[in-house]
Amino acid sequence: MALNVGAVSRMLQMRSEADQVSVFALTLFVALLCACIVIGHLLEKNRWINESITAIAIGLITGTILLFATKGKSSHVLVFSEELFFIYLLPPIIFNAGFQVKKKQFFRNFMTITSFGIVGTLISFAIISLGSAQLFKHLEVGFLDLSDYLAIGAIFSATDSVCTLQVLSQDEKPLLYSLVFGEGVVNDATSVVIFNALQKFDLSRITSGVALRFAASLSYLFLTSTLLGVAVGLLSAYIIKKLYFGRHSTDREVALMILLAYLSYMIAELFSLSGILTVFFCGIVMSHYTWHNVTDNSRITTKHAFATLSFISEIFIFLYVGMDVLDIEKWKVVGKRLGTSVAVSSILLFLIMVGRAAFVFPLSFISNLNRKSASHKIGLKHQVIIWWAGLMRGAVSMALAYNQFTRSGHTQLLGNSIMITSTISIVLFSTMVFGFITKPLISFLLPPQKQLSAPSESELSSTKPLWVPLLPNGQDAQPEINGHDVNRVGSLRMLLRTPSHTVHYYWRKFDDSYMRPVFGGRGFVPGVQSSPAEEVLQ
């Protein structure tokens, strides 16, 4: 009996110590997140340094301190988990991207964006996979089989254009911004879909049948994931429009939007679909229909809630990347093969640059053939920026690399350790070095132009209400009175300028006739005021 009591006491003590470590880890990360926000605010005017670079730098400093404090045992207090990334951190980032996207520019350049994001990613995947399989044979990188080389192609095809997007302006360069932004999201989704599809096939013998099944699997994942996101987005719009939650409390509206958005991602993961595509298109549909069915308070709240969750998730990821660079366990396994790790990183960087150039310039040329207006063509300088924007690697590459080459964040195999350290090195180098060069490169290639005397379309619409700046990017906000759009003349003038046979024209006609009367949207639902209780609280 005494032994049992002693064993129970030791178990309780160990659990208490583990809980204390978890509390310390969370406390440290919350404090570091606060530091990133404060320092990022102080450096806001310095466009050379953005939040990603700041978070990585703070992570490096913290990792160095922890390394000395633990006498070289560890540089971080949290073990990287792919589940943590894919289940909790990635969904708000991708959803906010869809929620904030300028839909007109996105769908106007939809074919170009999808060709870059899907065809371009496949080209980059093939070049990186084949190149690494051939070049790594001359290096002692340990055992890597065919599935590993194909996974490497998927891992390093995933771009992270956050540094470029923080410099570009949607209003000044809408075409370039929409191409970089849209291609980045579709590219990440394609990379994850390829990575997941590779794990379902027997790659020991690649035949024409396996290749056809692989292509069919990719098409199925893209189609079903997109339709699921659209369906959940429409469901949220219909429920909120019919049940009219704003009569009592906007809290229910906000909670329902957040939970349904997350539900779409989890359903996709449950059925082994692409959660990235699902939640992205769910965000687009919600911003087009659901967002206009809620009260003014809910619009403001959801706009900032989604942006805040996305911002915290991005900072958390880059903070951990900075700390994980100094993980002593992985570098110990690499040991005397440090030169090999550097060579692998250099080869991969070269393949990334070649793979990126192999599709950006040819696909841009093909896209320009279908663009009649010279102002809508993708110029050479724009192509260089699009190529540069996709050279940076970030959180998605890290998560896929850990998924392929580690178990719960740990590995003792030489080949796996080299790939993890190389991935960390590429993410760090591309974000820090390429990120620093992004601002002067864009300023050199596309210097800011002085405003012309003629007023722009944005200046003409000077009668917008005060809450217009709080609208998601890309919303064509126009004042509504009693549920009717009072600026129809401007919309009619814009339509008359556009050829009547465009896809956008037919979509707007279908949308106004069938979709918006059922699911709501701008101009098709009455303005919903805040509940009386909320007005009293205000």
Coordinates of C-alpha atoms in Angstrom, one line a residue:
M1 CA 0.0 0.0 0.0
A2 CA 2.9 2.3 0.9
L3 CA 4.5 1.6 -2.5
N4 CA 1.3 2.4 -4.3
V5 CA 0.9 5.7 -2.4
G6 CA 4.5 6.5 -3.2
A7 CA 4.1 5.7 -6.9
V8 CA 0.9 7.8 -7.1
S9 CA 2.7 10.7 -5.3
R10 CA 5.6 10.6 -7.8
M11 CA 3.1 10.5 -10.7
L12 CA 1.3 13.6 -9.4
Q13 CA 4.6 15.3 -8.9
M14 CA 5.7 14.6 -12.4
R15 CA 2.4 15.8 -13.8
S16 CA 2.7 19.0 -11.7
E17 CA 6.1 19.6 -13.1
A18 CA 4.9 19.0 -16.7
D19 CA 2.0 21.4 -16.1
Q20 CA 4.5 24.0 -14.8
V21 CA 6.6 23.6 -17.9
S22 CA 3.6 24.1 -20.1
V23 CA 2.5 27.2 -18.2
F24 CA 6.1 28.6 -18.5
A25 CA 6.2 27.9 -22.2
L26 CA 2.8 29.6 -22.9
T27 CA 3.8 32.5 -20.7
L28 CA 7.1 33.0 -22.6
F29 CA 5.3 32.8 -26.0
V30 CA 2.6 35.3 -25.0
A31 CA 5.3 37.7 -23.7
L32 CA 7.3 37.3 -26.9
L33 CA 4.2 37.9 -29.0
C34 CA 3.6 41.1 -27.1
A35 CA 7.2 42.1 -27.7
C36 CA 6.8 41.4 -31.5
I37 CA 3.7 43.6 -31.6
V38 CA 5.4 46.5 -29.7
I39 CA 8.6 46.4 -31.7
G40 CA 6.7 46.0 -35.0
H41 CA 4.8 49.1 -34.1
L42 CA 7.9 51.0 -33.4
L43 CA 9.4 49.9 -36.7
E44 CA 6.2 50.5 -38.7
K45 CA 7.7 53.4 -40.7
N46 CA 10.7 51.3 -41.6
R47 CA 9.4 49.3 -44.5
W48 CA 12.7 47.4 -44.7
I49 CA 11.8 45.4 -41.7
N50 CA 8.3 43.8 -41.4
E51 CA 6.6 41.7 -38.8
S52 CA 7.9 38.4 -40.2
I53 CA 11.6 39.5 -40.0
T54 CA 11.0 41.0 -36.5
A55 CA 9.4 37.8 -35.2
I56 CA 12.3 35.7 -36.6
A57 CA 14.9 38.0 -35.1
I58 CA 13.2 37.9 -31.7
G59 CA 13.0 34.2 -31.9
L60 CA 16.7 33.9 -32.7
I61 CA 17.6 36.1 -29.7
T62 CA 15.3 34.1 -27.4
G63 CA 16.6 30.8 -28.7
T64 CA 20.2 31.9 -28.0
I65 CA 19.3 32.9 -24.5
L66 CA 17.5 29.6 -23.8
L67 CA 20.5 27.7 -25.3
F68 CA 22.8 29.3 -22.8
A69 CA 20.4 29.0 -20.0
T70 CA 19.9 25.2 -20.6
K71 CA 23.7 24.8 -21.2
G72 CA 23.2 23.8 -24.8
K73 CA 20.3 21.4 -24.3
S74 CA 17.5 23.2 -26.0
S75 CA 16.7 26.5 -27.7
H76 CA 12.9 26.4 -27.4
V77 CA 10.3 25.4 -24.9
L78 CA 7.6 24.1 -27.3
V79 CA 8.0 21.1 -29.6
F80 CA 6.9 21.7 -33.2
S81 CA 3.6 20.0 -33.9
E82 CA 2.2 19.6 -37.4
E83 CA -1.3 19.3 -35.8
L84 CA -0.8 22.6 -34.0
F85 CA 0.1 24.3 -37.3
F86 CA -2.5 22.7 -39.6
I87 CA -5.4 22.6 -37.1
Y88 CA -5.0 25.8 -35.2
L89 CA -2.6 28.3 -36.8
L90 CA -3.2 27.8 -40.6
P91 CA -7.0 28.1 -40.8
P92 CA -7.3 31.7 -39.6
I93 CA -4.5 32.8 -41.9
I94 CA -6.0 31.3 -45.0
F95 CA -9.6 32.3 -44.1
N96 CA -8.6 35.9 -43.6
A97 CA -6.9 35.8 -46.9
G98 CA -10.1 34.8 -48.6
F99 CA -12.2 37.2 -46.5
Q100 CA -10.0 40.2 -47.4
V101 CA -9.3 39.4 -51.0
K102 CA -10.4 41.9 -53.7
K103 CA -12.8 39.7 -55.4
K104 CA -13.1 41.8 -58.6
Q105 CA -9.3 41.7 -59.2
F106 CA -9.0 38.1 -58.1
F107 CA -11.7 36.7 -60.5
R108 CA -10.8 39.1 -63.3
N109 CA -7.3 37.5 -63.2
F110 CA -8.6 34.1 -62.2
M111 CA -7.2 32.2 -65.1
T112 CA -3.7 33.7 -64.7
I113 CA -3.8 33.1 -60.9
T114 CA -4.8 29.5 -61.3
S115 CA -2.2 28.9 -64.0
F116 CA 0.5 30.3 -61.8
G117 CA -0.8 28.6 -58.7
I118 CA -1.6 25.1 -60.1
V119 CA 0.4 24.7 -63.4
G120 CA 3.3 26.7 -62.1
T121 CA 3.5 24.8 -58.8
L122 CA 3.5 21.5 -60.7
I123 CA 6.3 22.8 -62.9
S124 CA 8.3 23.9 -59.9
F125 CA 7.5 20.6 -58.1
A126 CA 8.9 18.6 -61.0
I127 CA 12.1 20.7 -61.4
I128 CA 12.9 20.6 -57.6
S129 CA 12.1 16.9 -57.3
L130 CA 14.2 15.9 -60.3
G131 CA 17.0 18.3 -59.6
S132 CA 17.4 17.3 -56.0
A133 CA 17.3 13.6 -56.9
Q134 CA 20.1 14.1 -59.4
L135 CA 22.3 16.5 -57.5
F136 CA 22.0 15.0 -54.1
K137 CA 23.6 11.8 -55.4
H138 CA 27.0 13.6 -55.3
L139 CA 26.6 14.5 -51.7
E140 CA 26.5 12.3 -48.6
V141 CA 23.0 13.2 -47.4
G142 CA 22.0 9.9 -45.9
F143 CA 19.2 7.6 -47.1
L144 CA 16.5 9.3 -49.1
D145 CA 14.1 7.3 -51.3
L146 CA 11.8 8.4 -54.2
S147 CA 9.0 9.5 -51.9
D148 CA 11.4 11.7 -50.0
Y149 CA 12.6 13.5 -53.2
L150 CA 9.0 14.0 -54.4
A151 CA 8.1 15.3 -50.9
I152 CA 11.1 17.7 -51.2
G153 CA 9.6 19.0 -54.4
A154 CA 6.2 19.7 -52.7
I155 CA 7.8 21.2 -49.6
F156 CA 9.9 23.8 -51.5
S157 CA 7.2 24.6 -54.0
A158 CA 5.2 26.3 -51.3
T159 CA 5.8 30.0 -51.4
D160 CA 5.5 32.7 -48.7
S161 CA 5.0 36.1 -50.3
V162 CA 4.1 37.9 -47.1
C163 CA 7.2 40.2 -47.3
T164 CA 6.2 41.3 -50.8
L165 CA 2.6 41.8 -50.0
Q166 CA 3.5 44.1 -47.0
V167 CA 5.3 46.4 -49.5
L168 CA 2.8 46.3 -52.4
S169 CA -0.3 48.4 -52.3
Q170 CA -3.7 47.1 -53.4
D171 CA -4.8 50.5 -54.5
E172 CA -1.7 51.6 -56.4
K173 CA -0.9 48.3 -58.0
P174 CA -4.1 46.2 -58.0
L175 CA -3.1 43.9 -60.9
L176 CA 0.3 43.0 -59.4
Y177 CA -1.1 42.7 -55.9
S178 CA -3.9 40.4 -57.0
L179 CA -1.5 38.2 -59.0
V180 CA 1.0 37.8 -56.1
F181 CA -1.6 37.4 -53.5
G182 CA -3.9 35.0 -55.4
E183 CA -1.0 32.9 -56.7
G184 CA 0.5 32.6 -53.2
V185 CA -2.8 31.2 -51.7
V186 CA -3.5 28.8 -54.6
N187 CA 0.2 27.8 -54.6
D188 CA 0.1 26.8 -50.9
A189 CA -3.1 24.9 -51.4
T190 CA -1.6 23.1 -54.4
S191 CA 1.6 22.2 -52.5
V192 CA -0.3 20.7 -49.6
V193 CA -2.6 18.8 -51.9
I194 CA 0.4 17.4 -53.8
F195 CA 2.1 16.5 -50.6
N196 CA -1.0 14.7 -49.2
A197 CA -1.7 12.9 -52.5
L198 CA 1.9 11.6 -52.6
Q199 CA 1.4 9.8 -49.3
K200 CA -1.6 7.9 -50.6
F201 CA 0.2 6.2 -53.6
D202 CA 2.7 3.5 -53.8
L203 CA 5.6 5.3 -55.4
S204 CA 7.9 2.2 -55.6
R205 CA 6.8 1.7 -59.2
I206 CA 5.5 4.8 -61.1
T207 CA 3.5 3.8 -64.2
S208 CA 1.1 5.6 -66.5
G209 CA -1.8 4.3 -64.4
V210 CA -0.3 5.7 -61.2
A211 CA 0.3 9.1 -62.9
L212 CA -3.3 9.2 -64.1
R213 CA -4.7 8.3 -60.7
F214 CA -2.5 10.9 -59.2
A215 CA -3.8 13.6 -61.6
A216 CA -7.4 12.4 -61.0
S217 CA -6.9 12.6 -57.3
L218 CA -5.6 16.2 -57.6
S219 CA -8.6 17.3 -59.7
Y220 CA -11.0 15.6 -57.3
L221 CA -9.4 17.3 -54.3
F222 CA -9.5 20.7 -55.9
L223 CA -13.1 20.5 -57.0
T224 CA -14.6 18.9 -53.9
S225 CA -12.6 21.2 -51.6
T226 CA -13.8 24.3 -53.4
L227 CA -17.4 23.2 -53.6
L228 CA -17.4 22.4 -49.8
G229 CA -16.1 25.9 -49.0
V230 CA -18.7 27.5 -51.2
A231 CA -21.5 25.4 -49.7
V232 CA -20.6 26.2 -46.1
G233 CA -20.2 29.9 -46.9
L234 CA -23.7 29.9 -48.5
L235 CA -25.1 28.0 -45.6
S236 CA -23.9 30.7 -43.2
A237 CA -25.3 33.4 -45.3
Y238 CA -28.7 31.7 -45.5
I239 CA -28.9 31.0 -41.8
I240 CA -28.0 34.5 -40.7
K241 CA -30.3 36.1 -43.3
K242 CA -33.3 34.0 -42.3
L243 CA -32.9 33.8 -38.5
Y244 CA -32.0 37.5 -38.2
F245 CA -29.7 37.2 -35.2
G246 CA -29.2 40.9 -35.0
R247 CA -32.6 41.5 -33.4
H248 CA -31.2 40.2 -30.1
S249 CA -27.4 40.1 -30.0
T250 CA -24.5 40.4 -32.5
D251 CA -22.5 38.0 -30.4
R252 CA -24.4 35.1 -32.0
E253 CA -23.7 36.4 -35.5
V254 CA -20.0 36.7 -34.9
A255 CA -19.7 33.3 -33.1
L256 CA -21.6 31.6 -35.9
M257 CA -19.4 33.1 -38.7
I258 CA -16.2 32.1 -36.9
L259 CA -17.4 28.6 -36.0
L260 CA -18.8 27.8 -39.5
A261 CA -15.6 29.0 -41.1
Y262 CA -13.6 26.7 -38.8
L263 CA -16.1 23.9 -39.4
S264 CA -15.6 24.1 -43.1
Y265 CA -11.8 23.5 -42.6
M266 CA -12.3 20.6 -40.2
I267 CA -14.9 18.9 -42.4
A268 CA -12.4 19.1 -45.3
E269 CA -9.6 17.6 -43.1
L270 CA -12.1 14.9 -41.8
F271 CA -12.7 13.7 -45.4
S272 CA -9.0 14.1 -46.4
L273 CA -9.7 17.1 -48.7
S274 CA -7.7 20.4 -48.9
G275 CA -8.7 22.4 -45.9
I276 CA -6.7 25.4 -47.3
L277 CA -8.9 25.6 -50.5
T278 CA -12.1 25.0 -48.5
V279 CA -11.6 27.7 -45.9
F280 CA -10.2 30.1 -48.6
F281 CA -13.3 29.9 -50.7
C282 CA -15.5 29.9 -47.6
G283 CA -14.0 33.2 -46.7
I284 CA -14.7 34.6 -50.2
V285 CA -18.3 33.6 -50.1
M286 CA -18.8 34.9 -46.5
S287 CA -17.4 38.3 -47.5
H288 CA -19.7 38.4 -50.5
Y289 CA -22.9 37.3 -48.9
T290 CA -22.8 36.6 -45.1
W291 CA -20.9 39.8 -44.1
H292 CA -23.7 42.0 -45.6
N293 CA -26.4 40.1 -43.7
V294 CA -25.2 41.0 -40.2
T295 CA -25.4 44.2 -38.1
D296 CA -23.0 47.1 -38.4
N297 CA -21.4 46.1 -35.1
S298 CA -20.9 42.5 -36.4
R299 CA -19.3 43.8 -39.5
I300 CA -16.7 45.8 -37.6
T301 CA -16.1 43.0 -35.1
T302 CA -15.7 40.1 -37.6
K303 CA -13.4 42.3 -39.9
H304 CA -11.0 42.9 -37.0
A305 CA -11.4 39.5 -35.3
F306 CA -10.4 37.6 -38.4
A307 CA -7.5 39.9 -39.1
T308 CA -6.3 39.7 -35.5
L309 CA -6.4 35.9 -35.4
S310 CA -4.5 35.7 -38.7
F311 CA -1.9 38.2 -37.5
I312 CA -1.3 36.4 -34.2
S313 CA -1.0 33.0 -36.0
E314 CA 1.6 34.4 -38.5
I315 CA 3.7 36.0 -35.7
F316 CA 3.6 32.8 -33.6
I317 CA 4.8 30.7 -36.6
F318 CA 7.7 33.0 -37.5
L319 CA 8.6 33.3 -33.8
Y320 CA 8.9 29.6 -33.5
V321 CA 10.9 29.3 -36.7
G322 CA 13.5 31.8 -35.2
M323 CA 13.8 29.7 -32.1
D324 CA 14.0 26.4 -33.9
V325 CA 16.9 27.5 -36.0
L326 CA 19.2 26.9 -33.0
D327 CA 17.7 23.5 -32.1
I328 CA 20.9 21.7 -30.9
E329 CA 19.4 18.2 -31.4
K330 CA 19.2 18.5 -35.2
W331 CA 22.6 20.2 -35.6
K332 CA 24.2 17.5 -33.4
V333 CA 22.9 14.8 -35.7
V334 CA 24.3 16.7 -38.7
G335 CA 27.6 17.0 -36.8
K336 CA 30.6 17.1 -39.1
R337 CA 28.3 17.2 -42.1
L338 CA 27.7 20.9 -41.7
G339 CA 29.2 21.6 -45.1
T340 CA 26.8 19.0 -46.6
S341 CA 23.9 20.8 -45.1
V342 CA 25.1 24.2 -46.5
A343 CA 25.5 22.5 -50.0
V344 CA 22.0 21.0 -49.8
S345 CA 20.6 24.4 -48.9
S346 CA 22.4 26.1 -51.7
I347 CA 21.3 23.5 -54.3
L348 CA 17.7 23.8 -53.1
L349 CA 17.8 27.6 -53.3
F350 CA 19.1 27.4 -56.9
L351 CA 16.4 24.9 -57.8
I352 CA 13.8 27.1 -56.3
M353 CA 14.9 30.1 -58.3
V354 CA 15.1 28.0 -61.6
G355 CA 11.8 26.3 -60.9
R356 CA 10.1 29.7 -60.3
A357 CA 11.6 31.3 -63.4
A358 CA 10.6 28.2 -65.5
F359 CA 6.9 29.1 -65.2
V360 CA 6.5 32.8 -64.3
F361 CA 7.9 34.1 -67.6
P362 CA 6.4 31.6 -70.0
L363 CA 3.0 31.6 -68.3
S364 CA 3.0 35.5 -68.2
F365 CA 3.7 35.5 -72.0
I366 CA 0.8 33.2 -72.6
S367 CA -1.4 35.3 -70.3
N368 CA -0.5 38.4 -72.2
L369 CA -1.7 36.9 -75.5
N370 CA -5.3 37.0 -74.1
R371 CA -5.0 40.6 -72.7
K372 CA -6.0 43.1 -75.3
S373 CA -5.3 46.3 -73.3
A374 CA -1.7 47.3 -72.8
S375 CA -2.4 48.5 -69.3
H376 CA -3.7 45.0 -68.4
K377 CA -0.6 43.1 -69.7
I378 CA 2.0 41.7 -67.3
G379 CA 5.1 43.7 -68.1
L380 CA 8.7 42.4 -67.7
K381 CA 9.2 44.4 -64.5
H382 CA 6.0 43.0 -63.0
Q383 CA 7.1 39.5 -64.0
V384 CA 10.4 40.0 -62.2
I385 CA 8.5 41.0 -59.0
I386 CA 6.2 38.1 -59.3
W387 CA 9.2 35.8 -59.7
W388 CA 10.9 37.4 -56.7
A389 CA 7.8 37.3 -54.5
G390 CA 7.7 33.5 -54.8
L391 CA 11.3 32.9 -53.8
M392 CA 10.6 33.2 -50.0
R393 CA 9.7 30.1 -48.1
G394 CA 7.8 30.1 -44.8
A395 CA 5.5 28.3 -42.4
V396 CA 3.9 25.8 -44.9
S397 CA 7.3 24.6 -46.0
M398 CA 8.4 24.2 -42.4
A399 CA 5.2 22.2 -41.5
L400 CA 5.5 19.9 -44.5
A401 CA 9.2 19.3 -43.8
Y402 CA 8.5 18.4 -40.2
N403 CA 5.7 16.1 -41.3
Q404 CA 7.9 14.2 -43.7
F405 CA 11.3 14.1 -41.9
T406 CA 10.5 14.1 -38.2
R407 CA 8.4 12.3 -35.6
S408 CA 6.8 14.8 -33.1
G409 CA 9.5 17.3 -34.0
H410 CA 12.5 14.9 -33.3
T411 CA 14.7 12.9 -35.6
Q412 CA 18.0 11.0 -35.3
L413 CA 18.5 10.1 -38.9
L414 CA 21.2 11.9 -40.8
G415 CA 19.2 12.4 -44.1
N416 CA 16.2 13.7 -42.2
S417 CA 18.3 16.0 -40.0
I418 CA 20.0 17.5 -43.0
M419 CA 16.7 18.1 -44.7
I420 CA 15.2 19.8 -41.6
T421 CA 18.3 22.0 -41.0
S422 CA 18.3 22.9 -44.7
T423 CA 14.6 23.8 -44.6
I424 CA 15.2 26.0 -41.6
S425 CA 18.2 27.6 -43.2
I426 CA 16.3 28.3 -46.4
V427 CA 13.3 29.8 -44.6
L428 CA 15.6 32.0 -42.5
F429 CA 17.7 33.1 -45.4
S430 CA 14.9 33.7 -47.8
T431 CA 12.8 35.7 -45.3
M432 CA 15.6 37.7 -43.8
V433 CA 17.8 38.4 -46.9
F434 CA 15.2 38.4 -49.7
G435 CA 12.8 40.2 -47.4
F436 CA 15.3 43.0 -46.9
I437 CA 15.9 43.4 -50.6
T438 CA 12.2 43.3 -51.5
K439 CA 11.5 47.0 -50.7
P440 CA 14.4 48.5 -52.7
L441 CA 13.8 46.1 -55.6
I442 CA 10.1 47.1 -56.0
S443 CA 11.0 50.8 -55.5
F444 CA 13.6 50.5 -58.3
L445 CA 11.5 48.6 -60.7
L446 CA 8.2 50.3 -60.0
P447 CA 8.9 53.7 -58.6
P448 CA 5.8 55.4 -57.1
Q449 CA 4.1 57.6 -59.6
K450 CA 2.8 61.1 -58.8
Q451 CA -0.9 61.6 -58.6
L452 CA -2.4 63.0 -61.8
S453 CA -4.7 66.0 -61.7
A454 CA -7.7 63.9 -63.0
P455 CA -9.7 62.4 -60.1
S456 CA -9.6 58.7 -59.8
E457 CA -12.7 56.5 -59.3
S458 CA -11.9 56.2 -55.5
E459 CA -11.8 60.0 -55.3
L460 CA -15.1 60.4 -57.1
S461 CA -16.9 58.3 -54.5
S462 CA -16.3 60.8 -51.7
T463 CA -19.7 60.3 -50.1
K464 CA -18.9 56.9 -48.6
P465 CA -20.0 56.4 -45.0
L466 CA -17.5 56.4 -42.1
W467 CA -17.5 52.6 -41.7
V468 CA -16.2 52.1 -45.3
P469 CA -12.5 51.8 -44.2
L470 CA -13.6 48.9 -42.0
L471 CA -14.9 46.9 -45.0
P472 CA -12.9 43.9 -46.2
N473 CA -10.5 44.7 -49.0
G474 CA -12.2 44.5 -52.3
Q475 CA -15.7 45.3 -51.1
D476 CA -17.2 47.8 -53.5
A477 CA -18.7 49.7 -50.6
Q478 CA -21.5 52.0 -51.5
P479 CA -24.0 53.8 -49.2
E480 CA -27.3 52.0 -48.7
I481 CA -30.5 53.6 -47.6
N482 CA -33.4 51.3 -46.5
G483 CA -31.6 48.4 -48.1
H484 CA -31.3 50.1 -51.6
D485 CA -28.0 50.9 -53.2
V486 CA -28.0 54.7 -53.9
N487 CA -25.0 54.7 -56.1
R488 CA -26.3 52.5 -58.9
V489 CA -25.4 55.2 -61.5
G490 CA -21.7 54.6 -60.8
S491 CA -22.1 50.9 -61.1
L492 CA -24.1 51.3 -64.3
R493 CA -21.4 53.5 -65.7
M494 CA -18.7 51.0 -64.8
L495 CA -20.7 48.2 -66.5
L496 CA -21.2 50.3 -69.7
R497 CA -17.4 50.7 -69.9
T498 CA -17.0 46.9 -69.7
P499 CA -17.8 44.7 -72.7
S500 CA -21.1 43.0 -72.1
H501 CA -19.8 39.6 -73.0
T502 CA -17.3 39.3 -70.2
V503 CA -17.6 36.5 -67.6
H504 CA -17.8 39.1 -64.9
Y505 CA -20.9 40.7 -66.5
Y506 CA -22.8 37.3 -66.8
W507 CA -21.8 36.4 -63.2
R508 CA -23.1 39.7 -61.9
K509 CA -26.4 39.2 -63.8
F510 CA -26.8 35.7 -62.4
D511 CA -25.8 36.8 -58.9
D512 CA -28.3 39.6 -58.8
S513 CA -31.1 37.5 -60.3
Y514 CA -30.7 34.3 -58.3
M515 CA -28.0 34.2 -55.6
R516 CA -28.5 37.5 -53.7
P517 CA -32.2 37.3 -53.4
V518 CA -31.8 34.0 -51.6
F519 CA -28.5 34.5 -49.7
G520 CA -28.5 38.2 -49.3
G521 CA -25.6 40.6 -49.9
R522 CA -24.9 44.3 -50.6
G523 CA -28.1 46.0 -51.7
F524 CA -30.3 42.9 -51.2
V525 CA -30.8 43.0 -47.4
P526 CA -32.1 45.9 -45.2
G527 CA -29.5 47.6 -43.1
V528 CA -29.6 45.9 -39.7
Q529 CA -29.0 48.2 -36.7
S530 CA -27.5 47.1 -33.4
S531 CA -29.8 45.6 -30.8
P532 CA -31.3 47.9 -28.2
A533 CA -29.3 46.4 -25.4
E534 CA -26.0 47.0 -27.3
E535 CA -27.0 50.6 -28.0
V536 CA -27.6 51.2 -24.3
L537 CA -24.2 49.7 -23.5
Q538 CA -22.6 52.0 -26.0

